[in-house]
XYZ file of C-alpha atoms in Angstrom:
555
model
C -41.164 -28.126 -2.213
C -40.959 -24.905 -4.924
C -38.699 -26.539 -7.526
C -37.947 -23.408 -8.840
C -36.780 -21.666 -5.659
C -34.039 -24.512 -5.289
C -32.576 -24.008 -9.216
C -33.631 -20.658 -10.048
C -30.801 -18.756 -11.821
C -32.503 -15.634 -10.809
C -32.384 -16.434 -7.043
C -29.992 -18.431 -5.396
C -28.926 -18.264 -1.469
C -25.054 -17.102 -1.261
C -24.518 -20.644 0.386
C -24.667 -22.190 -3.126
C -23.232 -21.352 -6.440
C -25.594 -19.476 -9.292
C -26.462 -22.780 -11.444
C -24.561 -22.603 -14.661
C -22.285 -20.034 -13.311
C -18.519 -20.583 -12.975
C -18.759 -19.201 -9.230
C -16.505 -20.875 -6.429
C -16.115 -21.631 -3.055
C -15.012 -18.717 -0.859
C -13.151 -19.343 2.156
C -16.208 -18.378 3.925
C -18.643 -21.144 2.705
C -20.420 -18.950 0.616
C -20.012 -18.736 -3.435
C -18.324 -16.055 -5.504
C -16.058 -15.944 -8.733
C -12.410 -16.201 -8.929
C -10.786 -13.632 -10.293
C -8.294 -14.639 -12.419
C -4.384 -14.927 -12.019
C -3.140 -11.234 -13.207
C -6.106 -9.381 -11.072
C -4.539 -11.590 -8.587
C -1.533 -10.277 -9.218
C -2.011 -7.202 -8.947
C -3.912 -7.527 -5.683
C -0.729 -8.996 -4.378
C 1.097 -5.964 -5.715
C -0.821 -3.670 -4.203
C -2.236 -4.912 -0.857
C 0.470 -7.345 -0.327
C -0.328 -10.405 2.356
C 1.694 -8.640 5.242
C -0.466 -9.880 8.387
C -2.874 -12.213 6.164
C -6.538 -11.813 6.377
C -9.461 -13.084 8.353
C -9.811 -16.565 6.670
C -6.070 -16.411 5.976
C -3.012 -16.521 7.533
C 0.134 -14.643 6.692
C 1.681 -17.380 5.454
C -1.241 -19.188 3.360
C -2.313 -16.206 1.528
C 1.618 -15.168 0.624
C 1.671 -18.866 -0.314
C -1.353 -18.514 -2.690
C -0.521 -15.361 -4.322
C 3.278 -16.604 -4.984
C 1.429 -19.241 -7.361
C -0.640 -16.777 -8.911
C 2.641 -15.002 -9.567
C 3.720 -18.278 -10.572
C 1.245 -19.080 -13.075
C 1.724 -15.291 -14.337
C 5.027 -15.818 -15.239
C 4.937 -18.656 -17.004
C 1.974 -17.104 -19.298
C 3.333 -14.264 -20.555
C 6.772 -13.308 -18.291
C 6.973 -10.026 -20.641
C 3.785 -8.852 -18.979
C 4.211 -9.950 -15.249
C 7.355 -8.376 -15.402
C 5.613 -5.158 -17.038
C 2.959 -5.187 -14.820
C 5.438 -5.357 -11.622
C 7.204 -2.458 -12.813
C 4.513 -0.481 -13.955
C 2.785 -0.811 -10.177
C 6.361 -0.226 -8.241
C 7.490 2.728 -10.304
C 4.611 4.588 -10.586
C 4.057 4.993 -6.513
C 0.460 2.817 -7.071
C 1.467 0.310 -3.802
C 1.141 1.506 0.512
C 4.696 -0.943 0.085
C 7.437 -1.918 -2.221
C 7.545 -5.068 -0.638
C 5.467 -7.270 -2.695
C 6.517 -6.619 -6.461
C 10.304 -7.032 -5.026
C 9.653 -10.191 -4.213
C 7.905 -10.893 -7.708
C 10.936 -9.301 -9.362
C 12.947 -11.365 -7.550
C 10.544 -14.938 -8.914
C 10.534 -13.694 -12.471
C 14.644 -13.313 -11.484
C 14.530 -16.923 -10.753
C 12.263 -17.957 -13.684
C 12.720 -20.867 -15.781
C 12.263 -18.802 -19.457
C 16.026 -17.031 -19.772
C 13.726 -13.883 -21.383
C 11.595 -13.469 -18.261
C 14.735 -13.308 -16.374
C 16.221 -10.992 -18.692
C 12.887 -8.605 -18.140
C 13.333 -9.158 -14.492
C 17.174 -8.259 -13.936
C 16.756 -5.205 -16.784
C 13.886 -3.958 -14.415
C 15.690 -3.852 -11.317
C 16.992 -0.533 -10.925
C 13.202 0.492 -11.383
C 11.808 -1.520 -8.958
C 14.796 -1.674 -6.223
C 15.383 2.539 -6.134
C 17.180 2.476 -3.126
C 20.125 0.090 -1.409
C 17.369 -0.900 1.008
C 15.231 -2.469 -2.103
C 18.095 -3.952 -3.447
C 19.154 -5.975 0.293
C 15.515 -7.308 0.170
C 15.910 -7.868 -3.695
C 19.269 -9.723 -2.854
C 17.279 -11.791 0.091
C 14.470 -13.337 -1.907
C 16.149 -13.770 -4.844
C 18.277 -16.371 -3.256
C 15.000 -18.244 -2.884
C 14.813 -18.945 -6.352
C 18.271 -19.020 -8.032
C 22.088 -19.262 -7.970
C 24.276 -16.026 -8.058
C 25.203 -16.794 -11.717
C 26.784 -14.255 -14.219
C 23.898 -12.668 -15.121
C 22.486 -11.691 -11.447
C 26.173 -10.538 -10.523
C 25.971 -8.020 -13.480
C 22.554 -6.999 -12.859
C 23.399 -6.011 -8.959
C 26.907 -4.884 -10.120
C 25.401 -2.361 -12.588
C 23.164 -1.436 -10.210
C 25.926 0.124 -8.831
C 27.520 1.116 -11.528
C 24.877 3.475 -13.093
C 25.064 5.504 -9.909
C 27.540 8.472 -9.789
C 30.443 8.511 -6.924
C 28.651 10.955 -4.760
C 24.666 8.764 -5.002
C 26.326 5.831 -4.379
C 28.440 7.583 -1.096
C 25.255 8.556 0.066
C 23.158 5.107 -0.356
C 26.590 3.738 1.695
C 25.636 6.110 4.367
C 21.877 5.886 4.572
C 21.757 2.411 4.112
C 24.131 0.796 5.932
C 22.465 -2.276 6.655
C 18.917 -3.464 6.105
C 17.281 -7.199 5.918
C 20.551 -8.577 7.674
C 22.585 -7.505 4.894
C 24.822 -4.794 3.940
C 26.942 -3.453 1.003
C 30.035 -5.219 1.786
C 28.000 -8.721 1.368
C 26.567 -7.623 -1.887
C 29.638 -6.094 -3.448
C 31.169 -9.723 -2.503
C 28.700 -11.180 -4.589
C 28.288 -9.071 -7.471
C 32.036 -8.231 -7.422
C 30.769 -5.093 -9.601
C 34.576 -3.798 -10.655
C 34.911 -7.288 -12.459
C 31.658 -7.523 -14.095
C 29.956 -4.326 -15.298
C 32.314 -3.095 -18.077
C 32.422 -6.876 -19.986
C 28.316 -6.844 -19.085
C 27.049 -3.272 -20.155
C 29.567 -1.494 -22.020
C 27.653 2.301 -21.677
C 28.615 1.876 -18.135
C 32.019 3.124 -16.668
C 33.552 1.948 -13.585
C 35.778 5.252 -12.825
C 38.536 5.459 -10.272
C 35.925 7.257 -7.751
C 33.872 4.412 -7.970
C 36.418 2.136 -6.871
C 37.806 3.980 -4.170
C 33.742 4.283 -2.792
C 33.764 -0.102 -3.260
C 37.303 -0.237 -1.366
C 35.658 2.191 1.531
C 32.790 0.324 1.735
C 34.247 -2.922 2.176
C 37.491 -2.484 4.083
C 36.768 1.358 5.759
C 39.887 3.243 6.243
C 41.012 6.459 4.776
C 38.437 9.153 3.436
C 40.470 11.283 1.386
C 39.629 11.415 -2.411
C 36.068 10.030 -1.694
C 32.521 11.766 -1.601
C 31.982 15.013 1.298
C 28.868 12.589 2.450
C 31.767 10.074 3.845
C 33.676 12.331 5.552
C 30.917 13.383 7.353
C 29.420 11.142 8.339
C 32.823 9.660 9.704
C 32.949 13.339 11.948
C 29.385 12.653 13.312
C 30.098 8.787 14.116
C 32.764 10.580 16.206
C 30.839 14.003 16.892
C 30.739 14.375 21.037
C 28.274 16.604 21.526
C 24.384 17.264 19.576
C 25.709 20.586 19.000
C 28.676 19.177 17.175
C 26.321 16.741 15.396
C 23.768 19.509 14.294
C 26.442 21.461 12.518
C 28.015 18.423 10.509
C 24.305 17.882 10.013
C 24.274 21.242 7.728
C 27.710 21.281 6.399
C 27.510 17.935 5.289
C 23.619 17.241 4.299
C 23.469 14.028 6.256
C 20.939 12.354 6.382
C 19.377 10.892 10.539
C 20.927 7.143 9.084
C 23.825 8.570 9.830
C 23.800 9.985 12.995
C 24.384 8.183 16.240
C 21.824 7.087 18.235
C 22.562 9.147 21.219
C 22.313 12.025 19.772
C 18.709 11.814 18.293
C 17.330 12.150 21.309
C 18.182 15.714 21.093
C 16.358 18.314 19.437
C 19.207 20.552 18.520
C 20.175 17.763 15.836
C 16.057 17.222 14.667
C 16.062 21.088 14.066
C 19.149 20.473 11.513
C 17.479 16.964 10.483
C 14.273 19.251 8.972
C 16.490 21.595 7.427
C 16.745 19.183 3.946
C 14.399 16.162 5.261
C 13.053 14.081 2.497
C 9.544 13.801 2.307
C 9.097 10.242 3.505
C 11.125 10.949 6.557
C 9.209 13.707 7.122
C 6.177 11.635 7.285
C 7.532 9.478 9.828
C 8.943 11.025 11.918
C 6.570 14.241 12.781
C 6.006 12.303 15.980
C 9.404 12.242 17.437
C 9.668 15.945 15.890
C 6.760 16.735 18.196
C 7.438 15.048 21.247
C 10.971 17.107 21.409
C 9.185 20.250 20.915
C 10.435 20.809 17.214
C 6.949 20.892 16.141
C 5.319 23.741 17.998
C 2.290 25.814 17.575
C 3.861 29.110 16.445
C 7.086 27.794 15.549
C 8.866 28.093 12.080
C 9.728 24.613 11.700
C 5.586 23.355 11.590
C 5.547 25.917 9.291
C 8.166 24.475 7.111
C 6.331 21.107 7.815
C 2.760 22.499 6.390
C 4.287 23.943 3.223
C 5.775 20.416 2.251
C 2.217 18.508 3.391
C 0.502 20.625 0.906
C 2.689 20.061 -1.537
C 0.934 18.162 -4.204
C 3.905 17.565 -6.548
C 6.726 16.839 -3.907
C 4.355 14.368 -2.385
C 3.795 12.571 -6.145
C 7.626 12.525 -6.625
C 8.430 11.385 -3.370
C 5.735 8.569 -3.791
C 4.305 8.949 -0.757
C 1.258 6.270 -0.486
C -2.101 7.303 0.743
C -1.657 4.819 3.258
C 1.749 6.077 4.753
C -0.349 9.484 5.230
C -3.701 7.866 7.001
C -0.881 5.714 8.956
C 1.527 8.855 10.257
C -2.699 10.700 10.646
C -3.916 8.173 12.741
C -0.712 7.755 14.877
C -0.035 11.252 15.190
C -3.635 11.575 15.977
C -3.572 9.621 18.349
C -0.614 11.498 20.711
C 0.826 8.213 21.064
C 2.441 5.597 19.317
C 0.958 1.574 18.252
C 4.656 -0.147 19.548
C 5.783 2.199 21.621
C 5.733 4.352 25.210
C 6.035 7.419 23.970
C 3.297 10.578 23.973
C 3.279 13.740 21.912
C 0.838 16.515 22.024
C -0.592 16.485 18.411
C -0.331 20.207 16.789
C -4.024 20.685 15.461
C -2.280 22.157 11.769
C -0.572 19.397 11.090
C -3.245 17.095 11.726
C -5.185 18.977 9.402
C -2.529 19.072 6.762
C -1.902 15.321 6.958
C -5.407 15.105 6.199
C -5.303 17.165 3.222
C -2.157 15.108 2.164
C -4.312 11.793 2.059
C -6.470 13.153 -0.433
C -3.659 14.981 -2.998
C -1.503 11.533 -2.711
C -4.577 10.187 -5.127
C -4.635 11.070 -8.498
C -6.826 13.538 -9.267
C -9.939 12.300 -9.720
C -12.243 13.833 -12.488
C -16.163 13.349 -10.979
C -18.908 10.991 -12.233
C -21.852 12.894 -12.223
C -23.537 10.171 -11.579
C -25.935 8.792 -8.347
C -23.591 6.642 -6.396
C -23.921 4.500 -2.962
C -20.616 3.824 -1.407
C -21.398 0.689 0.543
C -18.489 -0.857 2.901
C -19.165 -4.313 3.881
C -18.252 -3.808 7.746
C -18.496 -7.508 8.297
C -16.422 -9.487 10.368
C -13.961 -10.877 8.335
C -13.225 -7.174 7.234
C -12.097 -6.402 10.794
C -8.935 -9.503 10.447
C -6.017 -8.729 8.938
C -4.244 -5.155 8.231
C -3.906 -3.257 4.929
C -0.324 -3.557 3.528
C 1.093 -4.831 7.193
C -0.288 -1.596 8.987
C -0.546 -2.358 12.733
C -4.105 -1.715 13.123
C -5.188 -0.629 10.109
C -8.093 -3.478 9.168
C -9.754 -3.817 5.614
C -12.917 -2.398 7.203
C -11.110 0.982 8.454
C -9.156 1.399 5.259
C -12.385 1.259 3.016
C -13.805 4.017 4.885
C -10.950 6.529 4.378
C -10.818 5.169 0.643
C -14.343 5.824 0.375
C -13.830 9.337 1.400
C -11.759 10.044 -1.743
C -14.813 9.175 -4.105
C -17.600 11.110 -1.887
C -15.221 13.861 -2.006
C -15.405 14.113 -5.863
C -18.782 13.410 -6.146
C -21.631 15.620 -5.323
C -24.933 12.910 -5.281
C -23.223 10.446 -3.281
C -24.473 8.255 -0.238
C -22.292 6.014 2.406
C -23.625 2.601 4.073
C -22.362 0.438 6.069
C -23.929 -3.279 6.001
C -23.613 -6.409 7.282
C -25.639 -9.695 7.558
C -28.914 -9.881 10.067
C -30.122 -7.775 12.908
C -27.596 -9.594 15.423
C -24.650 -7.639 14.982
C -22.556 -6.985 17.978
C -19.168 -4.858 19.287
C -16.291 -6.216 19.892
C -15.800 -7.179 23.646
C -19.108 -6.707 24.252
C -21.344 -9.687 25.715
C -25.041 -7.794 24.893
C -26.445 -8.201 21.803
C -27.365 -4.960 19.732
C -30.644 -4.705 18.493
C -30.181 -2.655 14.734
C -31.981 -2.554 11.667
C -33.248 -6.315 10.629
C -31.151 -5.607 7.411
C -27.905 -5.044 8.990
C -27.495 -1.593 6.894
C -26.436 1.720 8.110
C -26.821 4.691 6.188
C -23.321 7.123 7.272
C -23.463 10.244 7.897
C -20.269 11.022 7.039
C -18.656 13.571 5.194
C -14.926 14.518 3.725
C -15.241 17.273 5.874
C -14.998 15.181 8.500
C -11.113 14.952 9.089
C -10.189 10.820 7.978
C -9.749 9.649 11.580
C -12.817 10.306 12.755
C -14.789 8.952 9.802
C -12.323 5.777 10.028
C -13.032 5.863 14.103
C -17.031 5.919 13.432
C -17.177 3.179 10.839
C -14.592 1.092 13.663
C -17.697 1.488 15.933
C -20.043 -0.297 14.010
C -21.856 -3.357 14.799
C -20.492 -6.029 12.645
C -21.804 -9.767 11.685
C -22.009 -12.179 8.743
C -21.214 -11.078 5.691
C -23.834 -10.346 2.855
C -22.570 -8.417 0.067
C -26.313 -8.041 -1.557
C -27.589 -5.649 1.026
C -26.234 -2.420 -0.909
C -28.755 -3.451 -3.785
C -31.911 -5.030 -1.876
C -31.736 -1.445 0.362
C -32.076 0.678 -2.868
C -34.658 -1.334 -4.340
C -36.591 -1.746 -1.111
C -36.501 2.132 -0.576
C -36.810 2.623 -4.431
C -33.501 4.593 -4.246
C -32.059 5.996 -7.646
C -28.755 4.784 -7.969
C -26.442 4.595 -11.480
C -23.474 2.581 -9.581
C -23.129 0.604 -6.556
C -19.457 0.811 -5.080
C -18.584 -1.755 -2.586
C -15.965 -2.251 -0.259
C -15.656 -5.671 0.919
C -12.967 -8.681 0.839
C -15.973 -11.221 -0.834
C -16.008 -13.304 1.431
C -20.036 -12.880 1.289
C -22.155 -16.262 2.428
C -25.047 -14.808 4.535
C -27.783 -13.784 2.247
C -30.766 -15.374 0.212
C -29.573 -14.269 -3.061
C -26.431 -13.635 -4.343
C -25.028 -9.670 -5.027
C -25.079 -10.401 -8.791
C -28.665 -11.587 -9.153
C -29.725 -8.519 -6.527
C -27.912 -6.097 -9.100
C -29.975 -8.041 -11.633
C -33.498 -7.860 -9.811
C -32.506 -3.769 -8.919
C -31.901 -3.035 -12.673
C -35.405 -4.685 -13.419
C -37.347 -2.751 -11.216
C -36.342 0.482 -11.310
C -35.446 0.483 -15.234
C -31.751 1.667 -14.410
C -28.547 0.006 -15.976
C -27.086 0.707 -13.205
C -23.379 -0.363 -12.354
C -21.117 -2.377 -9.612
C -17.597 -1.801 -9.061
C -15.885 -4.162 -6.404
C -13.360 -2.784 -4.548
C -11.127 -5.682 -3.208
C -9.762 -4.601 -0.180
C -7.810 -8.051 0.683
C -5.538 -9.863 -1.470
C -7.799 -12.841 -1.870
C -8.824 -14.618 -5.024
C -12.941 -13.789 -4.884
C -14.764 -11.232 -6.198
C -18.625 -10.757 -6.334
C -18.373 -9.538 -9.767
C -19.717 -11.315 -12.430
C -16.769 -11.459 -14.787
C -19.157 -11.644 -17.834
C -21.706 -9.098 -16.837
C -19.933 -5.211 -18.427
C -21.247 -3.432 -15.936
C -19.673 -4.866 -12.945
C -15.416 -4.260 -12.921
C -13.296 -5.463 -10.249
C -10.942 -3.245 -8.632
C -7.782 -3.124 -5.934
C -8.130 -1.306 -2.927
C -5.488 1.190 -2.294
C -4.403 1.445 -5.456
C -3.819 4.985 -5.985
C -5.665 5.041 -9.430
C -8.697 3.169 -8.221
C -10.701 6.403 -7.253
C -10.296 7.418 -10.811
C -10.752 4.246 -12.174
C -14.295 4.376 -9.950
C -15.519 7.355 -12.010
C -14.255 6.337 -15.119
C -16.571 3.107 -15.418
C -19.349 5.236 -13.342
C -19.571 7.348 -16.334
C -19.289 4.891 -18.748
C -15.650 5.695 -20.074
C -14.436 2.514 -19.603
């Protein structure tokens, strides 16, 4: 027996912890390191636990990351809150969902300044009345509608003027099995606000906007938006809809259903469409022959996709964009049975879009191997609750961002052992003995078929040390290692880390590892006490930058 082969610190299989590290269990078997409770955090932020992972269920990993929250909170509430702002306000999650329902814990917290933090906050984490119903849902989770919640929600309302609160009544009439009347019962906002915040004004509009919400009736003296939408509600004909559409600036909320089957009222829909309607709804747009090749409304439609700074206000996510791309793609939707012919332009600008949502991202410089673990626990799950968008697809379009801004890039894909195989397929598929793939793939290549190329991979055990035992075995020259994977790693005879350590040895390079956590786990393969690895969130939109900071040594 080689005593040194079963406690070397140099070499260790993935199956069992480095000795004298502070590695964990995964929930694959293998070992890795917990990161600790405000990168988990921010995972949860970010990624969310909508649709769970491969070793976790919706329900388990929401309940894990509430306790991260959890332990956040109670550490230093000033910064949980900070951080749940700072991620929600600045556009940096696919979903608002997640720091909500934070905000709505630190809401509920037992330190009366963390609760402050967290009701102060809430205008800039709940922007719309549809943030505010979910805020109202959770928060009832974790406290009593006392004095200081009313106030909070009632100046909510308050801070808006007559005619952005009219059209929040009209947009969002009802969302999370809520609607305004139930929260105006609770917060009771013409009671509260002027004893609570004194630089806010309850004026007579205000209170004839409250009396329409909750009791209807009479529109006279209140906001245009009300009276027309009350004239559509009753419009008989798409016609009639279409032009209270333009004299009004309604938005589709408020339009009957039967009428948006029609493309006379679409047409007047686009006129003043905000951008993140826009995005979701080129489909229906297309199928009712809106969207046309030579027609002036795809025109319209390509000047706001290439947009940079509408699509940064609007905080449109990266995801929403490869989502609405690979749907619209596709000619036909993931729920649905409707079909569209996809116009080739606006595939191309949706494409384009992806990219521009990012920051932009200053280059490197530097020799860099994207490697995406294409494993099998990267196929389970879905980013951010996107029907069929797995871990493993989104880190190929993310990749695509950094290869983009980087001219001496390389892409792999890699997984553990020669005895990969497809899904639904009973043969076995005889690859390289490594389980690596170099990509030939390109950001020229439009995102959906670079995300439909990776899906075609072989995929197996996971074995996160492949990226680094492939460069040193082909004496490759690389200054950082990028790899996309969820951590759960378990398959190989060494362990990422000590690979990175035996690949710096031999080829004289310090060269760098970023993780890029692409599922709101708590592993990483980073070493937390080696500088030259950093740990990273997936779909974050300042991770690509954040890539080619450390790459250069900035950070």
């Amino acid at each position: 027996m080689s005593y040194l082969k079963r406690q070397s610190k140099q070499r260790a299989p993935q199956s069992a912890p480095i000795p004298g590290s502070s590695q964990v269990a995964n929930s694959a078997g293998g070992f890795a390191w917990a990161v600790d409770d405000w990168a988990r955090l921010r995972r949860f932020l970010i990624l969310g636990s909508e649709g769970g992972s491969y070793y976790a269920g919706e329900w388990k990993l929401t309940r894990e990351n509430a306790e991260a929250v959890e332990r956040c909170l109670a550490a230093d509430g000033a910064r949980a809150v900070a951080e749940i702002v700072e991620v929600s306000d600045a556009g940096r999650a696919p979903k608002n969902d997640p720091a909500i329902f934070a905000l709505a814990m630190a809401a509920g917290a037992g330190d009366e300044q963390t609760r402050k933090a967290a009701l102060d906050a809430l205008p800039r984490v709940c922007r719309t009345a549809t943030h505010l119903f979910q805020f109202a849902n959770f928060v009832e989770g974790f406290r009593g509608w006392g004095r200081s919640l009313r106030r909070a929600v009632g100046s909510w309302y308050a801070a808006r003027s007559p005619d952005s609160l009219a059209y929040q009544a009209v947009k969002y009439r009802q969302r999370e099995g809520m609607t305004h009347r139930d929260v105006l019962r609770l917060a009771h906002p013409a009671d509260r606000v002027s004893a609570g915040n004194p630089t806010l004004e309850l004026t007579d509009e205000h209170r004839r906007v409250f009396e329409w919400i909750a009791r209807g009736g009479p529109v006279e003296g209140l906001p245009r938006i009300v009276e027309g939408f009350t004239l559509v509600q009753s419009a008989e004909t798409p016609a009639r809809a279409a032009e209270l559409i333009r004299e009004y600036g309604l938005p589709r909320e408020a339009v009957s259903s039967e009428h948006l089957a029609s493309r006379e009222v679409w047409e007047a829909l686009l006129e003043d469409m905000p951008m993140t309607a826009l995005v979701r709804n080129l489909a229906t747009m297309t199928r009712l022959g809106v969207l046309a090749p030579a027609s002036a409304a795809k025109e319209k439609v390509l000047s706001q996709l290439g947009d940079g700074e509408r699509i940064r206000k609007a905080r449109i996510h990266p995801i929403a964009l490869l989502a609405a791309l690979r749907t619209y793609a596709a000619g036909q939707g993931v729920r649905g049975h409707h079909s569209w012919l996809p116009v080739a332009q606006i595939v191309d600008a949706l494409d384009a879009a992806f990219y521009t949502a990012f920051e932009n991202v200053e280059p490197a410089g530097k020799r860099i191997m994207l490697a995406l673990d294409v494993s099998g626990s990267m196929n389970g799950g879905s980013v951010a609750g996107v029907p069929n968008l797995s871990p493993r697809d989104a880190s190929a379009a993310l990749a695509l961002v950094t290869a983009a801004s980087e001219s001496e890039s390389e892409t792999v894909g890699f997984f553990a052992g020669k005895r990969g195989w497809k899904s639904g397929r009973p043969s076995r598929w005889a690859g390289r003995e490594d389980g690596l793939t170099p990509l030939a793939i390109s950001p020229r290549q439009r995102l959906d078929d670079v995300v439909r190329t990776v899906s075609d991979l072989p995929f197996g055990g996971t074995d996160c040390a492949l990226p680094m035992l492939y460069a040193l075995a082909r004496e490759r020259e690389i200054d950082t290692f990028v790899i996309y994977t969820d951590s759960e790693t378990w398959a190989g005879s060494i362990h990422p880390a000590q690979a990175l350590a035996d690949y710096r040895r031999a080829s004289g390079i310090a060269a760098r590892l970023v993780v890029v956590g692409m599922v709101s786990n708590g592993f990483s393969i980073a070493d937390p006490n080696d500088p030259g690895m950093l740990d990273v969130v997936g779909f974050d939109t300042a991770t690509p930058q954040l890539v080619s900071d450390f790459a250069r040594g900035a950070l």
